[in-house]
Short mmCIF file of N, CA and C and ligand atoms in Angstrom, two decimals:
data_model
loop_
_atom_site.label_atom_id
_atom_site.label_comp_id
_atom_site.label_asym_id
_atom_site.label_seq_id
_atom_site.Cartn_x
_atom_site.Cartn_y
_atom_site.Cartn_z
N MET A 1 49.10 -23.32 3.24
CA MET A 1 49.66 -22.11 2.63
C MET A 1 48.53 -21.22 2.12
N ALA A 2 48.66 -19.92 2.36
CA ALA A 2 47.58 -18.98 2.03
C ALA A 2 47.17 -19.06 0.56
N GLY A 3 48.18 -19.23 -0.32
CA GLY A 3 47.92 -19.24 -1.75
C GLY A 3 46.92 -20.30 -2.17
N ALA A 4 46.75 -21.30 -1.32
CA ALA A 4 45.86 -22.40 -1.67
C ALA A 4 44.41 -21.94 -1.78
N PHE A 5 44.03 -20.94 -0.99
CA PHE A 5 42.63 -20.49 -1.06
C PHE A 5 42.48 -19.02 -1.41
N LEU A 6 43.60 -18.25 -1.39
CA LEU A 6 43.52 -16.83 -1.67
C LEU A 6 44.33 -16.56 -2.93
N SER A 7 43.76 -15.72 -3.83
CA SER A 7 44.55 -15.35 -5.01
C SER A 7 45.78 -14.59 -4.53
N ASP A 8 46.92 -14.75 -5.24
CA ASP A 8 48.11 -14.03 -4.78
C ASP A 8 47.94 -12.53 -5.02
N ILE A 9 48.71 -11.76 -4.27
CA ILE A 9 48.54 -10.31 -4.25
C ILE A 9 48.67 -9.70 -5.66
N GLN A 10 49.60 -10.20 -6.43
CA GLN A 10 49.79 -9.63 -7.77
C GLN A 10 48.53 -9.81 -8.61
N THR A 11 47.94 -10.98 -8.53
CA THR A 11 46.72 -11.26 -9.30
C THR A 11 45.58 -10.37 -8.83
N LEU A 12 45.42 -10.25 -7.50
CA LEU A 12 44.36 -9.41 -6.95
C LEU A 12 44.52 -7.96 -7.42
N ARG A 13 45.77 -7.46 -7.36
CA ARG A 13 46.03 -6.07 -7.73
C ARG A 13 45.77 -5.86 -9.22
N LYS A 14 46.19 -6.82 -10.02
CA LYS A 14 46.03 -6.71 -11.47
C LYS A 14 44.54 -6.70 -11.83
N ARG A 15 43.78 -7.61 -11.22
CA ARG A 15 42.35 -7.70 -11.53
C ARG A 15 41.61 -6.43 -11.10
N ALA A 16 42.02 -5.88 -9.95
CA ALA A 16 41.34 -4.68 -9.44
C ALA A 16 41.53 -3.50 -10.38
N ARG A 17 42.67 -3.50 -11.09
CA ARG A 17 42.94 -2.38 -12.01
C ARG A 17 42.13 -2.48 -13.29
N GLU A 18 41.69 -3.68 -13.62
CA GLU A 18 40.88 -3.86 -14.83
C GLU A 18 39.43 -3.50 -14.51
N HIS A 19 38.71 -3.04 -15.50
CA HIS A 19 37.26 -2.79 -15.36
C HIS A 19 36.92 -1.88 -14.19
N ILE A 20 37.69 -0.81 -14.02
CA ILE A 20 37.47 0.10 -12.89
C ILE A 20 36.07 0.70 -12.93
N ALA A 21 35.52 0.91 -14.15
CA ALA A 21 34.19 1.52 -14.27
C ALA A 21 33.11 0.69 -13.61
N GLN A 22 33.39 -0.60 -13.38
CA GLN A 22 32.38 -1.46 -12.75
C GLN A 22 32.33 -1.27 -11.23
N GLY A 23 33.13 -0.34 -10.71
CA GLY A 23 33.04 0.03 -9.30
C GLY A 23 33.21 -1.14 -8.36
N ALA A 24 32.17 -1.40 -7.59
CA ALA A 24 32.25 -2.44 -6.55
C ALA A 24 32.23 -3.85 -7.14
N VAL A 25 31.87 -3.97 -8.42
CA VAL A 25 31.80 -5.30 -9.03
C VAL A 25 33.17 -5.65 -9.60
N THR A 26 33.89 -6.54 -8.92
CA THR A 26 35.23 -6.93 -9.34
C THR A 26 35.17 -8.24 -10.10
N PRO A 27 36.27 -8.61 -10.79
CA PRO A 27 36.27 -9.90 -11.50
C PRO A 27 36.07 -11.08 -10.56
N GLY A 28 36.30 -10.88 -9.27
CA GLY A 28 36.10 -11.97 -8.31
C GLY A 28 34.65 -12.15 -7.90
N TYR A 29 33.75 -11.32 -8.47
CA TYR A 29 32.32 -11.43 -8.15
C TYR A 29 31.75 -12.62 -8.91
N HIS A 30 31.42 -13.67 -8.19
CA HIS A 30 31.08 -14.92 -8.89
C HIS A 30 29.59 -15.16 -9.04
N ALA A 31 28.76 -14.30 -8.43
CA ALA A 31 27.33 -14.51 -8.59
C ALA A 31 26.91 -14.13 -10.01
N ASP A 32 25.77 -14.63 -10.44
CA ASP A 32 25.21 -14.23 -11.74
C ASP A 32 24.52 -12.89 -11.49
N ARG A 33 25.17 -11.82 -11.97
CA ARG A 33 24.73 -10.48 -11.62
C ARG A 33 23.29 -10.21 -12.07
N SER A 34 22.93 -10.73 -13.25
CA SER A 34 21.58 -10.45 -13.76
C SER A 34 20.53 -11.13 -12.87
N VAL A 35 20.86 -12.31 -12.36
CA VAL A 35 19.92 -13.00 -11.46
C VAL A 35 19.83 -12.24 -10.13
N VAL A 36 20.99 -11.82 -9.61
CA VAL A 36 20.99 -11.10 -8.33
C VAL A 36 20.19 -9.81 -8.46
N LEU A 37 20.39 -9.08 -9.57
CA LEU A 37 19.66 -7.83 -9.77
C LEU A 37 18.16 -8.08 -9.87
N LYS A 38 17.79 -9.16 -10.53
CA LYS A 38 16.36 -9.50 -10.66
C LYS A 38 15.77 -9.80 -9.27
N LEU A 39 16.49 -10.58 -8.49
CA LEU A 39 16.00 -10.93 -7.14
C LEU A 39 15.91 -9.69 -6.26
N LEU A 40 16.93 -8.83 -6.33
CA LEU A 40 16.92 -7.63 -5.50
C LEU A 40 15.79 -6.69 -5.94
N ASN A 41 15.53 -6.64 -7.23
CA ASN A 41 14.42 -5.80 -7.70
C ASN A 41 13.06 -6.36 -7.27
N GLU A 42 12.95 -7.68 -7.19
CA GLU A 42 11.70 -8.28 -6.67
C GLU A 42 11.55 -7.95 -5.19
N ALA A 43 12.65 -8.01 -4.46
CA ALA A 43 12.60 -7.65 -3.03
C ALA A 43 12.25 -6.17 -2.88
N LEU A 44 12.80 -5.34 -3.77
CA LEU A 44 12.49 -3.90 -3.74
C LEU A 44 10.99 -3.67 -3.97
N ALA A 45 10.44 -4.35 -4.97
CA ALA A 45 9.00 -4.21 -5.26
C ALA A 45 8.18 -4.67 -4.05
N THR A 46 8.62 -5.76 -3.43
CA THR A 46 7.92 -6.27 -2.24
C THR A 46 7.91 -5.21 -1.14
N GLU A 47 9.06 -4.59 -0.90
CA GLU A 47 9.16 -3.58 0.16
C GLU A 47 8.25 -2.38 -0.14
N ILE A 48 8.24 -1.93 -1.39
CA ILE A 48 7.43 -0.75 -1.73
C ILE A 48 5.94 -1.06 -1.57
N VAL A 49 5.53 -2.25 -2.02
CA VAL A 49 4.12 -2.64 -1.85
C VAL A 49 3.78 -2.71 -0.36
N CYS A 50 4.72 -3.16 0.45
CA CYS A 50 4.49 -3.23 1.90
C CYS A 50 4.39 -1.82 2.49
N VAL A 51 5.22 -0.90 2.01
CA VAL A 51 5.11 0.50 2.47
C VAL A 51 3.70 1.01 2.20
N LEU A 52 3.22 0.79 0.97
CA LEU A 52 1.91 1.32 0.56
C LEU A 52 0.79 0.68 1.36
N ARG A 53 0.88 -0.62 1.58
CA ARG A 53 -0.17 -1.32 2.33
C ARG A 53 -0.20 -0.85 3.78
N TYR A 54 0.97 -0.75 4.40
CA TYR A 54 1.02 -0.27 5.79
C TYR A 54 0.55 1.18 5.90
N LYS A 55 0.87 1.99 4.90
CA LYS A 55 0.42 3.38 4.93
C LYS A 55 -1.11 3.44 4.84
N ARG A 56 -1.66 2.67 3.93
CA ARG A 56 -3.11 2.59 3.79
C ARG A 56 -3.73 2.19 5.14
N HIS A 57 -3.18 1.15 5.76
CA HIS A 57 -3.72 0.66 7.02
C HIS A 57 -3.56 1.70 8.13
N TYR A 58 -2.44 2.41 8.10
CA TYR A 58 -2.21 3.46 9.11
C TYR A 58 -3.31 4.52 9.03
N PHE A 59 -3.61 4.95 7.82
CA PHE A 59 -4.60 6.02 7.68
C PHE A 59 -6.03 5.52 7.90
N MET A 60 -6.27 4.23 7.66
CA MET A 60 -7.63 3.70 7.75
C MET A 60 -7.95 3.06 9.10
N ALA A 61 -6.96 2.90 9.95
CA ALA A 61 -7.21 2.23 11.24
C ALA A 61 -8.20 3.05 12.07
N LYS A 62 -9.28 2.40 12.43
CA LYS A 62 -10.34 3.09 13.18
C LYS A 62 -10.83 2.21 14.32
N GLY A 63 -11.39 2.84 15.33
CA GLY A 63 -12.00 2.07 16.42
C GLY A 63 -11.24 2.24 17.72
N ILE A 64 -11.79 1.60 18.73
CA ILE A 64 -11.30 1.82 20.09
C ILE A 64 -9.87 1.32 20.27
N HIS A 65 -9.47 0.28 19.50
CA HIS A 65 -8.12 -0.28 19.65
C HIS A 65 -7.15 0.24 18.59
N ALA A 66 -7.61 1.24 17.82
CA ALA A 66 -6.86 1.63 16.63
C ALA A 66 -5.56 2.36 16.93
N GLU A 67 -5.52 3.08 18.03
CA GLU A 67 -4.39 3.99 18.21
C GLU A 67 -3.02 3.29 18.24
N GLY A 68 -2.92 2.30 19.11
CA GLY A 68 -1.66 1.56 19.22
C GLY A 68 -1.34 0.80 17.94
N VAL A 69 -2.39 0.24 17.34
CA VAL A 69 -2.20 -0.54 16.11
C VAL A 69 -1.73 0.37 14.98
N ALA A 70 -2.34 1.54 14.87
CA ALA A 70 -1.95 2.49 13.81
C ALA A 70 -0.50 2.90 13.98
N ALA A 71 -0.08 3.12 15.20
CA ALA A 71 1.31 3.49 15.46
C ALA A 71 2.25 2.39 14.98
N GLU A 72 1.84 1.14 15.19
CA GLU A 72 2.64 0.00 14.74
C GLU A 72 2.68 -0.05 13.20
N PHE A 73 1.54 0.20 12.56
CA PHE A 73 1.49 0.22 11.08
C PHE A 73 2.48 1.26 10.54
N LEU A 74 2.47 2.44 11.16
CA LEU A 74 3.34 3.52 10.68
C LEU A 74 4.81 3.15 10.87
N GLU A 75 5.11 2.56 12.03
CA GLU A 75 6.50 2.16 12.29
C GLU A 75 6.96 1.15 11.24
N HIS A 76 6.09 0.18 10.93
CA HIS A 76 6.46 -0.82 9.93
C HIS A 76 6.61 -0.18 8.55
N ALA A 77 5.71 0.74 8.22
CA ALA A 77 5.80 1.42 6.91
C ALA A 77 7.17 2.08 6.78
N ASN A 78 7.60 2.74 7.85
CA ASN A 78 8.89 3.42 7.80
C ASN A 78 10.05 2.44 7.71
N ASP A 79 9.94 1.32 8.42
CA ASP A 79 10.98 0.28 8.32
C ASP A 79 11.07 -0.24 6.89
N GLU A 80 9.90 -0.51 6.27
CA GLU A 80 9.91 -1.06 4.90
C GLU A 80 10.51 -0.04 3.91
N GLN A 81 10.24 1.23 4.14
CA GLN A 81 10.84 2.26 3.27
C GLN A 81 12.36 2.24 3.41
N GLY A 82 12.81 2.07 4.65
CA GLY A 82 14.26 1.97 4.88
C GLY A 82 14.86 0.77 4.15
N HIS A 83 14.15 -0.37 4.20
CA HIS A 83 14.62 -1.57 3.49
C HIS A 83 14.68 -1.31 1.98
N ALA A 84 13.61 -0.68 1.47
CA ALA A 84 13.56 -0.39 0.03
C ALA A 84 14.78 0.46 -0.38
N ASP A 85 15.10 1.45 0.43
CA ASP A 85 16.23 2.33 0.11
C ASP A 85 17.56 1.56 0.14
N GLN A 86 17.71 0.70 1.14
CA GLN A 86 18.94 -0.09 1.24
C GLN A 86 19.09 -1.01 0.03
N ILE A 87 17.98 -1.63 -0.37
CA ILE A 87 18.03 -2.56 -1.51
C ILE A 87 18.33 -1.79 -2.80
N ALA A 88 17.67 -0.65 -2.97
CA ALA A 88 17.90 0.16 -4.19
C ALA A 88 19.36 0.60 -4.26
N HIS A 89 19.91 0.96 -3.11
CA HIS A 89 21.31 1.37 -3.07
C HIS A 89 22.22 0.22 -3.49
N ARG A 90 21.95 -0.96 -2.99
CA ARG A 90 22.76 -2.13 -3.34
C ARG A 90 22.64 -2.43 -4.84
N ILE A 91 21.45 -2.27 -5.40
CA ILE A 91 21.25 -2.52 -6.83
C ILE A 91 22.16 -1.59 -7.65
N THR A 92 22.22 -0.32 -7.28
CA THR A 92 23.07 0.61 -8.05
C THR A 92 24.54 0.28 -7.82
N GLN A 93 24.91 -0.17 -6.62
CA GLN A 93 26.31 -0.57 -6.37
C GLN A 93 26.71 -1.70 -7.30
N LEU A 94 25.75 -2.56 -7.62
CA LEU A 94 26.04 -3.70 -8.49
C LEU A 94 25.92 -3.33 -9.97
N GLY A 95 25.74 -2.05 -10.24
CA GLY A 95 25.67 -1.60 -11.62
C GLY A 95 24.29 -1.77 -12.23
N GLY A 96 23.28 -2.01 -11.43
CA GLY A 96 21.92 -2.17 -11.94
C GLY A 96 21.09 -0.92 -11.73
N GLU A 97 19.81 -1.01 -12.06
CA GLU A 97 18.89 0.10 -11.89
C GLU A 97 17.70 -0.34 -11.05
N PRO A 98 17.37 0.41 -9.99
CA PRO A 98 16.20 0.05 -9.21
C PRO A 98 14.94 0.27 -10.04
N ASP A 99 14.09 -0.76 -10.12
CA ASP A 99 12.86 -0.66 -10.90
C ASP A 99 11.73 -0.17 -9.98
N LEU A 100 11.39 1.09 -10.11
CA LEU A 100 10.33 1.67 -9.28
C LEU A 100 9.10 2.01 -10.12
N SER A 101 8.99 1.36 -11.27
CA SER A 101 7.85 1.64 -12.14
C SER A 101 6.55 1.23 -11.46
N PRO A 102 5.64 2.18 -11.23
CA PRO A 102 4.39 1.86 -10.53
C PRO A 102 3.50 0.90 -11.31
N ASP A 103 3.62 0.89 -12.65
CA ASP A 103 2.75 0.03 -13.47
C ASP A 103 2.93 -1.45 -13.17
N THR A 104 4.15 -1.85 -12.84
CA THR A 104 4.42 -3.29 -12.70
C THR A 104 4.75 -3.68 -11.26
N LEU A 105 4.64 -2.71 -10.36
CA LEU A 105 5.06 -2.93 -8.98
C LEU A 105 4.37 -4.13 -8.32
N SER A 106 3.02 -4.16 -8.40
CA SER A 106 2.32 -5.19 -7.63
C SER A 106 2.50 -6.57 -8.25
N SER A 107 2.76 -6.64 -9.57
CA SER A 107 2.97 -7.97 -10.16
C SER A 107 4.39 -8.47 -9.89
N ARG A 108 5.32 -7.55 -9.63
CA ARG A 108 6.69 -7.98 -9.35
C ARG A 108 6.90 -8.25 -7.86
N SER A 109 6.02 -7.70 -7.04
CA SER A 109 6.15 -7.90 -5.59
C SER A 109 5.75 -9.31 -5.21
N HIS A 110 6.43 -9.89 -4.24
CA HIS A 110 6.01 -11.20 -3.73
C HIS A 110 4.78 -11.05 -2.84
N ALA A 111 4.83 -10.04 -1.97
CA ALA A 111 3.70 -9.81 -1.07
C ALA A 111 2.61 -9.03 -1.80
N GLU A 112 1.37 -9.17 -1.30
CA GLU A 112 0.24 -8.52 -1.97
C GLU A 112 -0.22 -7.25 -1.26
N TYR A 113 -0.94 -6.45 -2.04
CA TYR A 113 -1.54 -5.24 -1.48
C TYR A 113 -3.01 -5.54 -1.22
N VAL A 114 -3.36 -5.81 0.03
CA VAL A 114 -4.77 -6.06 0.36
C VAL A 114 -5.21 -5.01 1.36
N GLU A 115 -6.31 -4.33 1.05
CA GLU A 115 -6.73 -3.21 1.88
C GLU A 115 -7.30 -3.67 3.22
N GLY A 116 -8.18 -4.67 3.21
CA GLY A 116 -8.79 -5.14 4.45
C GLY A 116 -9.82 -4.14 4.95
N ASN A 117 -10.89 -4.64 5.59
CA ASN A 117 -11.96 -3.75 6.04
C ASN A 117 -11.85 -3.40 7.53
N THR A 118 -11.63 -4.42 8.33
CA THR A 118 -11.56 -4.18 9.78
C THR A 118 -10.10 -4.14 10.21
N LEU A 119 -9.90 -3.66 11.44
CA LEU A 119 -8.56 -3.64 12.02
C LEU A 119 -7.94 -5.03 12.01
N GLU A 120 -8.76 -6.02 12.39
CA GLU A 120 -8.26 -7.39 12.43
C GLU A 120 -7.85 -7.89 11.04
N GLU A 121 -8.67 -7.57 10.04
CA GLU A 121 -8.31 -7.99 8.66
C GLU A 121 -7.01 -7.34 8.22
N MET A 122 -6.86 -6.07 8.55
CA MET A 122 -5.62 -5.37 8.17
C MET A 122 -4.41 -6.04 8.80
N ILE A 123 -4.50 -6.31 10.10
CA ILE A 123 -3.36 -6.93 10.79
C ILE A 123 -3.07 -8.31 10.18
N LYS A 124 -4.14 -9.08 9.89
CA LYS A 124 -3.95 -10.41 9.30
C LYS A 124 -3.28 -10.33 7.94
N GLU A 125 -3.72 -9.38 7.10
CA GLU A 125 -3.12 -9.24 5.77
C GLU A 125 -1.65 -8.85 5.88
N ASP A 126 -1.35 -7.98 6.84
CA ASP A 126 0.05 -7.58 7.03
C ASP A 126 0.89 -8.76 7.50
N LEU A 127 0.31 -9.57 8.37
CA LEU A 127 1.03 -10.75 8.86
C LEU A 127 1.29 -11.73 7.71
N ILE A 128 0.28 -11.93 6.85
CA ILE A 128 0.46 -12.82 5.70
C ILE A 128 1.57 -12.28 4.79
N ALA A 129 1.54 -10.97 4.53
CA ALA A 129 2.56 -10.36 3.67
C ALA A 129 3.96 -10.53 4.27
N GLU A 130 4.07 -10.35 5.58
CA GLU A 130 5.37 -10.52 6.24
C GLU A 130 5.84 -11.97 6.09
N ARG A 131 4.91 -12.90 6.25
CA ARG A 131 5.28 -14.32 6.16
C ARG A 131 5.73 -14.68 4.74
N ILE A 132 5.11 -14.04 3.74
CA ILE A 132 5.55 -14.26 2.35
C ILE A 132 6.96 -13.70 2.18
N ALA A 133 7.17 -12.48 2.67
CA ALA A 133 8.50 -11.86 2.56
C ALA A 133 9.55 -12.72 3.26
N ILE A 134 9.22 -13.22 4.45
CA ILE A 134 10.17 -14.04 5.21
C ILE A 134 10.61 -15.25 4.39
N ASP A 135 9.65 -15.96 3.80
CA ASP A 135 10.00 -17.15 3.03
C ASP A 135 10.77 -16.80 1.77
N SER A 136 10.36 -15.74 1.06
CA SER A 136 11.05 -15.44 -0.20
C SER A 136 12.44 -14.87 0.08
N TYR A 137 12.60 -14.09 1.15
CA TYR A 137 13.94 -13.56 1.46
C TYR A 137 14.88 -14.68 1.90
N ARG A 138 14.31 -15.65 2.63
CA ARG A 138 15.14 -16.79 3.04
C ARG A 138 15.68 -17.51 1.80
N GLU A 139 14.82 -17.65 0.78
CA GLU A 139 15.27 -18.32 -0.44
C GLU A 139 16.33 -17.49 -1.17
N ILE A 140 16.13 -16.18 -1.18
CA ILE A 140 17.12 -15.31 -1.83
C ILE A 140 18.47 -15.43 -1.13
N ILE A 141 18.44 -15.47 0.21
CA ILE A 141 19.67 -15.60 1.00
C ILE A 141 20.37 -16.91 0.67
N THR A 142 19.60 -17.98 0.57
CA THR A 142 20.18 -19.29 0.23
C THR A 142 20.83 -19.23 -1.15
N TYR A 143 20.17 -18.55 -2.10
CA TYR A 143 20.73 -18.44 -3.43
C TYR A 143 22.03 -17.63 -3.41
N LEU A 144 22.03 -16.52 -2.68
CA LEU A 144 23.22 -15.64 -2.66
C LEU A 144 24.41 -16.34 -2.02
N ALA A 145 24.15 -17.09 -0.95
CA ALA A 145 25.18 -17.88 -0.27
C ALA A 145 26.51 -17.14 -0.20
N ASP A 146 27.57 -17.78 -0.67
CA ASP A 146 28.90 -17.14 -0.60
C ASP A 146 29.25 -16.41 -1.88
N ASN A 147 28.31 -16.35 -2.83
CA ASN A 147 28.62 -15.71 -4.11
C ASN A 147 28.54 -14.20 -4.03
N ASP A 148 27.70 -13.68 -3.13
CA ASP A 148 27.59 -12.23 -2.95
C ASP A 148 27.28 -11.97 -1.48
N PRO A 149 28.34 -12.04 -0.64
CA PRO A 149 28.12 -11.94 0.81
C PRO A 149 27.53 -10.59 1.24
N THR A 150 27.81 -9.53 0.51
CA THR A 150 27.28 -8.22 0.92
C THR A 150 25.76 -8.17 0.73
N SER A 151 25.29 -8.62 -0.43
CA SER A 151 23.84 -8.66 -0.66
C SER A 151 23.20 -9.64 0.32
N ARG A 152 23.89 -10.74 0.56
CA ARG A 152 23.32 -11.75 1.48
C ARG A 152 23.15 -11.15 2.87
N ARG A 153 24.20 -10.44 3.34
CA ARG A 153 24.15 -9.86 4.69
C ARG A 153 23.02 -8.84 4.79
N LEU A 154 22.88 -8.04 3.73
CA LEU A 154 21.79 -7.05 3.72
C LEU A 154 20.44 -7.76 3.84
N MET A 155 20.26 -8.80 3.03
CA MET A 155 18.97 -9.51 3.05
C MET A 155 18.76 -10.24 4.38
N GLU A 156 19.86 -10.67 5.00
CA GLU A 156 19.74 -11.32 6.33
C GLU A 156 19.26 -10.32 7.38
N GLU A 157 19.81 -9.11 7.32
CA GLU A 157 19.38 -8.06 8.26
C GLU A 157 17.90 -7.75 8.06
N ILE A 158 17.50 -7.63 6.79
CA ILE A 158 16.10 -7.31 6.49
C ILE A 158 15.19 -8.46 6.93
N LEU A 159 15.63 -9.69 6.66
CA LEU A 159 14.84 -10.86 7.07
C LEU A 159 14.59 -10.83 8.57
N ALA A 160 15.62 -10.52 9.35
CA ALA A 160 15.46 -10.49 10.81
C ALA A 160 14.40 -9.47 11.20
N LYS A 161 14.40 -8.34 10.50
CA LYS A 161 13.41 -7.30 10.80
C LYS A 161 12.00 -7.76 10.43
N GLU A 162 11.85 -8.45 9.29
CA GLU A 162 10.52 -8.94 8.88
C GLU A 162 10.01 -9.96 9.90
N GLU A 163 10.92 -10.75 10.47
CA GLU A 163 10.49 -11.71 11.48
C GLU A 163 9.99 -10.98 12.73
N GLU A 164 10.66 -9.88 13.07
CA GLU A 164 10.19 -9.04 14.19
C GLU A 164 8.81 -8.48 13.89
N HIS A 165 8.63 -7.99 12.64
CA HIS A 165 7.33 -7.45 12.24
C HIS A 165 6.23 -8.50 12.39
N ALA A 166 6.52 -9.70 11.89
CA ALA A 166 5.52 -10.78 11.95
C ALA A 166 5.16 -11.08 13.40
N ASP A 167 6.17 -11.09 14.25
CA ASP A 167 5.95 -11.35 15.67
C ASP A 167 5.09 -10.25 16.29
N ASP A 168 5.41 -8.99 15.98
CA ASP A 168 4.61 -7.85 16.47
C ASP A 168 3.14 -8.02 16.08
N LEU A 169 2.90 -8.39 14.81
CA LEU A 169 1.53 -8.49 14.30
C LEU A 169 0.78 -9.64 14.97
N ALA A 170 1.49 -10.76 15.15
CA ALA A 170 0.86 -11.91 15.82
C ALA A 170 0.45 -11.49 17.23
N ASN A 171 1.28 -10.71 17.90
CA ASN A 171 0.93 -10.23 19.26
C ASN A 171 -0.26 -9.28 19.21
N LEU A 172 -0.32 -8.44 18.20
CA LEU A 172 -1.45 -7.51 18.08
C LEU A 172 -2.76 -8.27 17.93
N ILE A 173 -2.74 -9.33 17.12
CA ILE A 173 -3.96 -10.13 16.94
C ILE A 173 -4.39 -10.74 18.27
N GLU A 174 -3.41 -11.23 19.03
CA GLU A 174 -3.68 -11.80 20.36
C GLU A 174 -4.37 -10.78 21.27
N GLU A 175 -3.92 -9.53 21.17
CA GLU A 175 -4.42 -8.50 22.08
C GLU A 175 -5.82 -7.98 21.72
N LEU A 176 -6.24 -8.25 20.47
CA LEU A 176 -7.58 -7.80 20.09
C LEU A 176 -8.64 -8.58 20.85
N PRO A 177 -9.71 -7.92 21.30
CA PRO A 177 -10.77 -8.66 21.99
C PRO A 177 -11.44 -9.64 21.03
N LYS A 178 -11.75 -10.83 21.56
CA LYS A 178 -12.34 -11.86 20.68
C LYS A 178 -13.85 -11.62 20.50
FE1 LIG B 201 10.90 -4.83 4.84
FE1 LIG B 202 8.08 -6.08 7.35
#
């Protein structure tokens, strides 16, 4: 019987009418909102630091192999900005505030901002940052589980993209002359 796993319609309707100011956050939201907001803000900081690092690498890429690599850096920078915007939007949907304070950005980010000197160093640092993001996003997804499927789905989409980025970078390193 449906009632065994689904709240009955009257209960659902009654709950939806309460706390309307909380918007998308209904009484059926079972995740710990403060923890989810903290995790999403850490992911946001990670994305912004990645935007900045990729932008730096884009402008600094020099040498005979730089052109294709720089184009890849720029593409990734734009992807990370897109992720940052999606995460910030989700934070406000959950009634939180996106923390974009530049003073604390790099300490809240999981991935690091490393400038790197050569093209190869830049690609390696980007690959390391992607691998950090991949592991931390996977943990966030595991935490979100069925408690906040919308945030989980968003982070799953972003994780898939970070895996693509890591793969792109690994291929770039392969293509560099030894
Ligand atoms: Fe990203
Ligand atoms: Fe990425």
